Amino acid sequence: MDTVRAFLIDSNKLFREGLKRLLDDSPFQIVAEAGNLREALISVENGLRPQLVLLDLMNGGDEEADGMRRLRALLPETRMVILTSDLCTRRLANALEAGADGYLMKDLSSDALAQSLKLVMMGEKVFPTHLAALLISGRVNGNGADVPVSRKGLSQREVQILRCLLNGDSNKMIANHLNITEATVKVHLKSLLRKINASNRTQAAIWALNNGIGGELAGSGAVAAAAAHQ
């Protein structure tokens, strides 16, 4: 993909420097930095127009939420991804209200982060599995309750694809079922296999069965169906 101009907003200068180096060999280039939302808004008001904003939430308070909304209003076409070290429904609710396109943990590997950001730039919404489940169930609100961390960090779309693999679906079938392109399916699969340390669809199907992710098929039949499309 083409180079993506990214704006990194984080109070930790060491983290900003580290992330810039981690992304050196990726399409994502940090072209501007800010230590907080106030500094970020000044830069944007002065004409900065990034394609992607990477933002750490400091406290999830009302002032921060207002800053995020102002940033979104100034950059309506820009993708916005939250990078955080903890999961909290209050912060997630604020991020969603502000129009965030992703909510990612800082302990992701550099490869997993790059894959997640590619999906965001393709129009996907990327959230850790437990947050996605809360989104679907409508249980995300501003009560501040913590959410259990999914160490694998699978997105809801990746879970859907795992279920499709258990059903023996080909990439084309998955694309039709989820109403996305085959190219997007391939990106999701690459990210998914890396996250669960699987080298092929069969291993992914076995992992799904062992981790309670069911499809319409079960047991050895599901694994055999996945293997048919290696």
PDB file of C-alpha atoms in Angstrom:
ATOM      1  CA  MET A   1       0.000   0.000   0.000  1.00  0.00           C
ATOM      2  CA  ASP A   2       1.039   3.625  -0.424  1.00  0.00           C
ATOM      3  CA  THR A   3       2.737   5.544   2.369  1.00  0.00           C
ATOM      4  CA  VAL A   4       0.292   6.702   5.055  1.00  0.00           C
ATOM      5  CA  ARG A   5       1.014   9.979   6.860  1.00  0.00           C
ATOM      6  CA  ALA A   6       0.397   9.439  10.572  1.00  0.00           C
ATOM      7  CA  PHE A   7       0.092  11.875  13.476  1.00  0.00           C
ATOM      8  CA  LEU A   8       1.132  10.390  16.839  1.00  0.00           C
ATOM      9  CA  ILE A   9      -0.323  11.866  20.041  1.00  0.00           C
ATOM     10  CA  ASP A  10       1.151  10.456  23.241  1.00  0.00           C
ATOM     11  CA  SER A  11       2.529  11.991  26.433  1.00  0.00           C
ATOM     12  CA  ASN A  12       5.447   9.531  26.550  1.00  0.00           C
ATOM     13  CA  LYS A  13       8.256  10.784  24.328  1.00  0.00           C
ATOM     14  CA  LEU A  14      10.160   7.504  24.643  1.00  0.00           C
ATOM     15  CA  PHE A  15       7.118   5.591  23.386  1.00  0.00           C
ATOM     16  CA  ARG A  16       6.767   7.990  20.460  1.00  0.00           C
ATOM     17  CA  GLU A  17      10.401   7.496  19.487  1.00  0.00           C
ATOM     18  CA  GLY A  18      10.091   3.732  19.805  1.00  0.00           C
ATOM     19  CA  LEU A  19       6.935   3.544  17.707  1.00  0.00           C
ATOM     20  CA  LYS A  20       8.492   5.651  14.965  1.00  0.00           C
ATOM     21  CA  ARG A  21      11.377   3.196  14.728  1.00  0.00           C
ATOM     22  CA  LEU A  22       9.066   0.170  14.805  1.00  0.00           C
ATOM     23  CA  LEU A  23       7.097   1.573  11.870  1.00  0.00           C
ATOM     24  CA  ASP A  24      10.163   2.552   9.826  1.00  0.00           C
ATOM     25  CA  ASP A  25       9.820  -0.428   7.484  1.00  0.00           C
ATOM     26  CA  SER A  26       6.030  -0.188   7.216  1.00  0.00           C
ATOM     27  CA  PRO A  27       3.812   2.044   5.067  1.00  0.00           C
ATOM     28  CA  PHE A  28       2.976   4.087   8.166  1.00  0.00           C
ATOM     29  CA  GLN A  29       5.260   7.075   8.633  1.00  0.00           C
ATOM     30  CA  ILE A  30       4.975   9.365  11.658  1.00  0.00           C
ATOM     31  CA  VAL A  31       5.095  12.841  10.113  1.00  0.00           C
ATOM     32  CA  ALA A  32       4.072  14.794  13.227  1.00  0.00           C
ATOM     33  CA  GLU A  33       3.899  14.325  16.999  1.00  0.00           C
ATOM     34  CA  ALA A  34       2.149  15.898  19.971  1.00  0.00           C
ATOM     35  CA  GLY A  35       2.302  15.297  23.705  1.00  0.00           C
ATOM     36  CA  ASN A  36      -1.425  15.859  24.274  1.00  0.00           C
ATOM     37  CA  LEU A  37      -4.671  16.734  22.543  1.00  0.00           C
ATOM     38  CA  ARG A  38      -4.260  20.438  23.131  1.00  0.00           C
ATOM     39  CA  GLU A  39      -0.968  20.487  21.208  1.00  0.00           C
ATOM     40  CA  ALA A  40      -2.495  18.251  18.540  1.00  0.00           C
ATOM     41  CA  LEU A  41      -5.434  20.578  17.975  1.00  0.00           C
ATOM     42  CA  ILE A  42      -3.094  23.541  17.511  1.00  0.00           C
ATOM     43  CA  SER A  43      -1.120  21.632  14.858  1.00  0.00           C
ATOM     44  CA  VAL A  44      -4.295  20.653  13.000  1.00  0.00           C
ATOM     45  CA  GLU A  45      -5.713  24.170  13.212  1.00  0.00           C
ATOM     46  CA  ASN A  46      -2.438  25.345  11.652  1.00  0.00           C
ATOM     47  CA  GLY A  47      -2.994  23.110   8.639  1.00  0.00           C
ATOM     48  CA  LEU A  48      -1.683  19.626   9.507  1.00  0.00           C
ATOM     49  CA  ARG A  49      -3.679  17.027   7.548  1.00  0.00           C
ATOM     50  CA  PRO A  50      -2.598  13.466   8.393  1.00  0.00           C
ATOM     51  CA  GLN A  51      -4.285  10.393   6.941  1.00  0.00           C
ATOM     52  CA  LEU A  52      -4.109   8.588  10.286  1.00  0.00           C
ATOM     53  CA  VAL A  53      -4.134   9.716  13.915  1.00  0.00           C
ATOM     54  CA  LEU A  54      -2.655   7.438  16.589  1.00  0.00           C
ATOM     55  CA  LEU A  55      -3.811   8.610  19.991  1.00  0.00           C
ATOM     56  CA  ASP A  56      -3.281   7.491  23.567  1.00  0.00           C
ATOM     57  CA  LEU A  57      -6.082   8.278  26.006  1.00  0.00           C
ATOM     58  CA  MET A  58      -4.722   9.884  29.152  1.00  0.00           C
ATOM     59  CA  ASN A  59      -7.680   9.675  31.530  1.00  0.00           C
ATOM     60  CA  GLY A  60     -10.913   9.288  29.565  1.00  0.00           C
ATOM     61  CA  GLY A  61     -12.364  12.438  31.165  1.00  0.00           C
ATOM     62  CA  ASP A  62     -14.878  14.894  29.711  1.00  0.00           C
ATOM     63  CA  GLU A  63     -12.190  17.382  28.644  1.00  0.00           C
ATOM     64  CA  GLU A  64     -10.354  14.664  26.760  1.00  0.00           C
ATOM     65  CA  ALA A  65     -13.582  13.455  25.122  1.00  0.00           C
ATOM     66  CA  ASP A  66     -14.319  17.012  23.998  1.00  0.00           C
ATOM     67  CA  GLY A  67     -10.812  17.285  22.541  1.00  0.00           C
ATOM     68  CA  MET A  68     -11.312  14.082  20.584  1.00  0.00           C
ATOM     69  CA  ARG A  69     -14.620  15.329  19.184  1.00  0.00           C
ATOM     70  CA  ARG A  70     -12.974  18.579  18.086  1.00  0.00           C
ATOM     71  CA  LEU A  71     -10.148  16.637  16.455  1.00  0.00           C
ATOM     72  CA  ARG A  72     -12.650  14.467  14.571  1.00  0.00           C
ATOM     73  CA  ALA A  73     -14.580  17.556  13.421  1.00  0.00           C
ATOM     74  CA  LEU A  74     -11.369  19.098  12.054  1.00  0.00           C
ATOM     75  CA  LEU A  75     -10.275  15.850  10.380  1.00  0.00           C
ATOM     76  CA  PRO A  76     -13.487  14.173   9.158  1.00  0.00           C
ATOM     77  CA  GLU A  77     -11.712  12.016   6.542  1.00  0.00           C
ATOM     78  CA  THR A  78      -8.800  10.971   8.762  1.00  0.00           C
ATOM     79  CA  ARG A  79      -8.717   7.513  10.374  1.00  0.00           C
ATOM     80  CA  MET A  80      -8.387   7.662  14.169  1.00  0.00           C
ATOM     81  CA  VAL A  81      -6.956   4.787  16.219  1.00  0.00           C
ATOM     82  CA  ILE A  82      -6.637   4.671  20.000  1.00  0.00           C
ATOM     83  CA  LEU A  83      -3.453   3.072  21.344  1.00  0.00           C
ATOM     84  CA  THR A  84      -3.768   2.237  25.027  1.00  0.00           C
ATOM     85  CA  SER A  85      -2.213   0.099  27.740  1.00  0.00           C
ATOM     86  CA  ASP A  86      -5.492  -0.759  29.484  1.00  0.00           C
ATOM     87  CA  LEU A  87      -9.102  -1.492  28.557  1.00  0.00           C
ATOM     88  CA  CYS A  88     -11.861   0.592  30.093  1.00  0.00           C
ATOM     89  CA  THR A  89     -15.455   0.925  28.888  1.00  0.00           C
ATOM     90  CA  ARG A  90     -15.593   4.628  29.775  1.00  0.00           C
ATOM     91  CA  ARG A  91     -12.617   5.346  27.526  1.00  0.00           C
ATOM     92  CA  LEU A  92     -13.988   3.079  24.818  1.00  0.00           C
ATOM     93  CA  ALA A  93     -17.365   4.846  24.954  1.00  0.00           C
ATOM     94  CA  ASN A  94     -15.648   8.223  24.580  1.00  0.00           C
ATOM     95  CA  ALA A  95     -13.533   6.909  21.709  1.00  0.00           C
ATOM     96  CA  LEU A  96     -16.566   5.531  19.876  1.00  0.00           C
ATOM     97  CA  GLU A  97     -18.533   8.717  20.369  1.00  0.00           C
ATOM     98  CA  ALA A  98     -15.614  10.664  18.908  1.00  0.00           C
ATOM     99  CA  GLY A  99     -15.599   8.424  15.840  1.00  0.00           C
ATOM    100  CA  ALA A 100     -12.573   6.210  16.549  1.00  0.00           C
ATOM    101  CA  ASP A 101     -11.863   3.576  13.886  1.00  0.00           C
ATOM    102  CA  GLY A 102      -9.836   1.321  16.165  1.00  0.00           C
ATOM    103  CA  TYR A 103      -8.892   0.660  19.789  1.00  0.00           C
ATOM    104  CA  LEU A 104      -5.631  -1.253  20.082  1.00  0.00           C
ATOM    105  CA  MET A 105      -3.421  -2.408  22.914  1.00  0.00           C
ATOM    106  CA  LYS A 106       0.135  -1.131  23.140  1.00  0.00           C
ATOM    107  CA  ASP A 107       1.472  -4.636  23.766  1.00  0.00           C
ATOM    108  CA  LEU A 108       0.750  -5.700  20.165  1.00  0.00           C
ATOM    109  CA  SER A 109       3.718  -6.856  18.116  1.00  0.00           C
ATOM    110  CA  SER A 110       4.889  -4.452  15.419  1.00  0.00           C
ATOM    111  CA  ASP A 111       3.611  -6.822  12.699  1.00  0.00           C
ATOM    112  CA  ALA A 112       0.186  -7.156  14.321  1.00  0.00           C
ATOM    113  CA  LEU A 113      -0.032  -3.386  14.740  1.00  0.00           C
ATOM    114  CA  ALA A 114       0.845  -2.794  11.082  1.00  0.00           C
ATOM    115  CA  GLN A 115      -1.743  -5.350   9.951  1.00  0.00           C
ATOM    116  CA  SER A 116      -4.406  -3.778  12.164  1.00  0.00           C
ATOM    117  CA  LEU A 117      -3.624  -0.311  10.822  1.00  0.00           C
ATOM    118  CA  LYS A 118      -3.836  -1.605   7.238  1.00  0.00           C
ATOM    119  CA  LEU A 119      -7.326  -2.895   7.991  1.00  0.00           C
ATOM    120  CA  VAL A 120      -8.313   0.462   9.455  1.00  0.00           C
ATOM    121  CA  MET A 121      -7.106   2.248   6.307  1.00  0.00           C
ATOM    122  CA  MET A 122      -9.225  -0.183   4.256  1.00  0.00           C
ATOM    123  CA  GLY A 123     -12.318   0.950   6.164  1.00  0.00           C
ATOM    124  CA  GLU A 124     -12.500  -1.766   8.833  1.00  0.00           C
ATOM    125  CA  LYS A 125     -13.193  -1.140  12.511  1.00  0.00           C
ATOM    126  CA  VAL A 126     -10.612  -2.909  14.689  1.00  0.00           C
ATOM    127  CA  PHE A 127     -11.182  -3.657  18.379  1.00  0.00           C
ATOM    128  CA  PRO A 128      -9.947  -6.420  20.737  1.00  0.00           C
ATOM    129  CA  THR A 129     -12.282  -9.420  20.892  1.00  0.00           C
ATOM    130  CA  HIS A 130     -13.770  -8.709  24.321  1.00  0.00           C
ATOM    131  CA  LEU A 131     -14.515  -5.112  23.384  1.00  0.00           C
ATOM    132  CA  ALA A 132     -16.124  -6.194  20.130  1.00  0.00           C
ATOM    133  CA  ALA A 133     -18.358  -8.591  22.063  1.00  0.00           C
ATOM    134  CA  LEU A 134     -19.437  -5.764  24.359  1.00  0.00           C
ATOM    135  CA  LEU A 135     -20.117  -3.539  21.347  1.00  0.00           C
ATOM    136  CA  ILE A 136     -22.392  -6.140  19.792  1.00  0.00           C
ATOM    137  CA  SER A 137     -24.242  -6.806  23.034  1.00  0.00           C
ATOM    138  CA  GLY A 138     -24.719  -3.080  23.646  1.00  0.00           C
ATOM    139  CA  ARG A 139     -23.041  -3.261  27.035  1.00  0.00           C
ATOM    140  CA  VAL A 140     -20.464  -0.536  26.413  1.00  0.00           C
ATOM    141  CA  ASN A 141     -21.283   2.584  28.366  1.00  0.00           C
ATOM    142  CA  GLY A 142     -19.551   5.199  30.431  1.00  0.00           C
ATOM    143  CA  ASN A 143     -19.596   3.413  33.766  1.00  0.00           C
ATOM    144  CA  GLY A 144     -15.821   3.008  33.834  1.00  0.00           C
ATOM    145  CA  ALA A 145     -15.822  -0.767  34.343  1.00  0.00           C
ATOM    146  CA  ASP A 146     -12.723  -2.568  33.175  1.00  0.00           C
ATOM    147  CA  VAL A 147     -12.914  -5.167  30.429  1.00  0.00           C
ATOM    148  CA  PRO A 148     -10.939  -8.430  30.530  1.00  0.00           C
ATOM    149  CA  VAL A 149      -7.957  -8.334  28.209  1.00  0.00           C
ATOM    150  CA  SER A 150      -7.832 -10.749  25.277  1.00  0.00           C
ATOM    151  CA  ARG A 151      -4.127 -11.465  24.943  1.00  0.00           C
ATOM    152  CA  LYS A 152      -4.527 -12.532  21.343  1.00  0.00           C
ATOM    153  CA  GLY A 153      -6.241  -9.245  20.493  1.00  0.00           C
ATOM    154  CA  LEU A 154      -8.478 -10.739  17.802  1.00  0.00           C
ATOM    155  CA  SER A 155     -10.903  -8.330  16.175  1.00  0.00           C
ATOM    156  CA  GLN A 156     -14.562  -9.237  15.813  1.00  0.00           C
ATOM    157  CA  ARG A 157     -14.018  -9.593  12.060  1.00  0.00           C
ATOM    158  CA  GLU A 158     -11.211 -12.083  12.699  1.00  0.00           C
ATOM    159  CA  VAL A 159     -13.503 -14.116  14.948  1.00  0.00           C
ATOM    160  CA  GLN A 160     -16.109 -14.119  12.182  1.00  0.00           C
ATOM    161  CA  ILE A 161     -13.503 -15.371   9.723  1.00  0.00           C
ATOM    162  CA  LEU A 162     -12.449 -18.114  12.146  1.00  0.00           C
ATOM    163  CA  ARG A 163     -16.050 -19.309  12.221  1.00  0.00           C
ATOM    164  CA  CYS A 164     -16.124 -19.254   8.427  1.00  0.00           C
ATOM    165  CA  LEU A 165     -12.950 -21.368   8.380  1.00  0.00           C
ATOM    166  CA  LEU A 166     -14.660 -23.893  10.638  1.00  0.00           C
ATOM    167  CA  ASN A 167     -17.485 -24.032   8.099  1.00  0.00           C
ATOM    168  CA  GLY A 168     -14.966 -24.809   5.356  1.00  0.00           C
ATOM    169  CA  ASP A 169     -15.543 -21.556   3.475  1.00  0.00           C
ATOM    170  CA  SER A 170     -13.129 -20.451   0.757  1.00  0.00           C
ATOM    171  CA  ASN A 171     -11.860 -16.853   0.687  1.00  0.00           C
ATOM    172  CA  LYS A 172     -14.489 -16.015  -1.935  1.00  0.00           C
ATOM    173  CA  MET A 173     -17.258 -17.497   0.212  1.00  0.00           C
ATOM    174  CA  ILE A 174     -16.004 -15.604   3.266  1.00  0.00           C
ATOM    175  CA  ALA A 175     -15.923 -12.363   1.266  1.00  0.00           C
ATOM    176  CA  ASN A 176     -19.496 -12.875   0.070  1.00  0.00           C
ATOM    177  CA  HIS A 177     -20.720 -13.854   3.526  1.00  0.00           C
ATOM    178  CA  LEU A 178     -19.143 -10.838   5.258  1.00  0.00           C
ATOM    179  CA  ASN A 179     -19.731  -8.429   2.369  1.00  0.00           C
ATOM    180  CA  ILE A 180     -16.046  -7.539   2.024  1.00  0.00           C
ATOM    181  CA  THR A 181     -13.511  -8.061  -0.768  1.00  0.00           C
ATOM    182  CA  GLU A 182     -11.307 -11.142  -1.119  1.00  0.00           C
ATOM    183  CA  ALA A 183      -8.286  -8.851  -0.720  1.00  0.00           C
ATOM    184  CA  THR A 184      -9.617  -7.749   2.670  1.00  0.00           C
ATOM    185  CA  VAL A 185     -10.192 -11.386   3.640  1.00  0.00           C
ATOM    186  CA  LYS A 186      -6.557 -12.168   2.823  1.00  0.00           C
ATOM    187  CA  VAL A 187      -5.334  -9.261   4.971  1.00  0.00           C
ATOM    188  CA  HIS A 188      -7.514 -10.446   7.862  1.00  0.00           C
ATOM    189  CA  LEU A 189      -6.278 -14.023   7.468  1.00  0.00           C
ATOM    190  CA  LYS A 190      -2.645 -12.941   7.502  1.00  0.00           C
ATOM    191  CA  SER A 191      -3.205 -10.914  10.665  1.00  0.00           C
ATOM    192  CA  LEU A 192      -5.250 -13.703  12.262  1.00  0.00           C
ATOM    193  CA  LEU A 193      -2.680 -16.441  11.613  1.00  0.00           C
ATOM    194  CA  ARG A 194       0.096 -14.274  13.026  1.00  0.00           C
ATOM    195  CA  LYS A 195      -1.851 -13.453  16.183  1.00  0.00           C
ATOM    196  CA  ILE A 196      -2.670 -17.078  17.035  1.00  0.00           C
ATOM    197  CA  ASN A 197       0.700 -18.401  15.824  1.00  0.00           C
ATOM    198  CA  ALA A 198      -0.865 -20.633  13.158  1.00  0.00           C
ATOM    199  CA  SER A 199       0.744 -21.351   9.792  1.00  0.00           C
ATOM    200  CA  ASN A 200      -2.370 -22.392   7.858  1.00  0.00           C
ATOM    201  CA  ARG A 201      -6.169 -22.600   7.882  1.00  0.00           C
ATOM    202  CA  THR A 202      -6.242 -26.050   9.477  1.00  0.00           C
ATOM    203  CA  GLN A 203      -4.173 -24.904  12.447  1.00  0.00           C
ATOM    204  CA  ALA A 204      -6.427 -21.848  12.750  1.00  0.00           C
ATOM    205  CA  ALA A 205      -9.521 -24.070  12.791  1.00  0.00           C
ATOM    206  CA  ILE A 206      -7.989 -26.281  15.490  1.00  0.00           C
ATOM    207  CA  TRP A 207      -7.139 -23.188  17.535  1.00  0.00           C
ATOM    208  CA  ALA A 208     -10.716 -21.945  17.149  1.00  0.00           C
ATOM    209  CA  LEU A 209     -12.141 -25.246  18.380  1.00  0.00           C
ATOM    210  CA  ASN A 210      -9.770 -25.302  21.352  1.00  0.00           C
ATOM    211  CA  ASN A 211     -10.726 -21.751  22.281  1.00  0.00           C
ATOM    212  CA  GLY A 212     -14.486 -22.136  22.128  1.00  0.00           C
ATOM    213  CA  ILE A 213     -15.082 -20.388  18.812  1.00  0.00           C
ATOM    214  CA  GLY A 214     -17.763 -22.504  17.150  1.00  0.00           C
ATOM    215  CA  GLY A 215     -19.172 -22.569  13.659  1.00  0.00           C
ATOM    216  CA  GLU A 216     -21.960 -24.532  12.069  1.00  0.00           C
ATOM    217  CA  LEU A 217     -19.596 -27.511  11.873  1.00  0.00           C
ATOM    218  CA  ALA A 218     -17.768 -29.050  14.826  1.00  0.00           C
ATOM    219  CA  GLY A 219     -15.034 -31.519  15.660  1.00  0.00           C
ATOM    220  CA  SER A 220     -12.875 -33.241  13.026  1.00  0.00           C
ATOM    221  CA  GLY A 221     -15.343 -32.411  10.266  1.00  0.00           C
ATOM    222  CA  ALA A 222     -14.684 -28.711  10.774  1.00  0.00           C
ATOM    223  CA  VAL A 223     -10.931 -29.191  10.632  1.00  0.00           C
ATOM    224  CA  ALA A 224     -11.230 -31.306   7.496  1.00  0.00           C
ATOM    225  CA  ALA A 225     -13.397 -28.650   5.875  1.00  0.00           C
ATOM    226  CA  ALA A 226     -10.823 -25.956   6.661  1.00  0.00           C
ATOM    227  CA  ALA A 227      -8.051 -28.151   5.263  1.00  0.00           C
ATOM    228  CA  ALA A 228      -9.885 -28.443   1.940  1.00  0.00           C
ATOM    229  CA  HIS A 229      -9.080 -24.798   1.214  1.00  0.00           C
ATOM    230  CA  GLN A 230      -5.383 -24.737   2.184  1.00  0.00           C
TER     231      GLN A 230
END
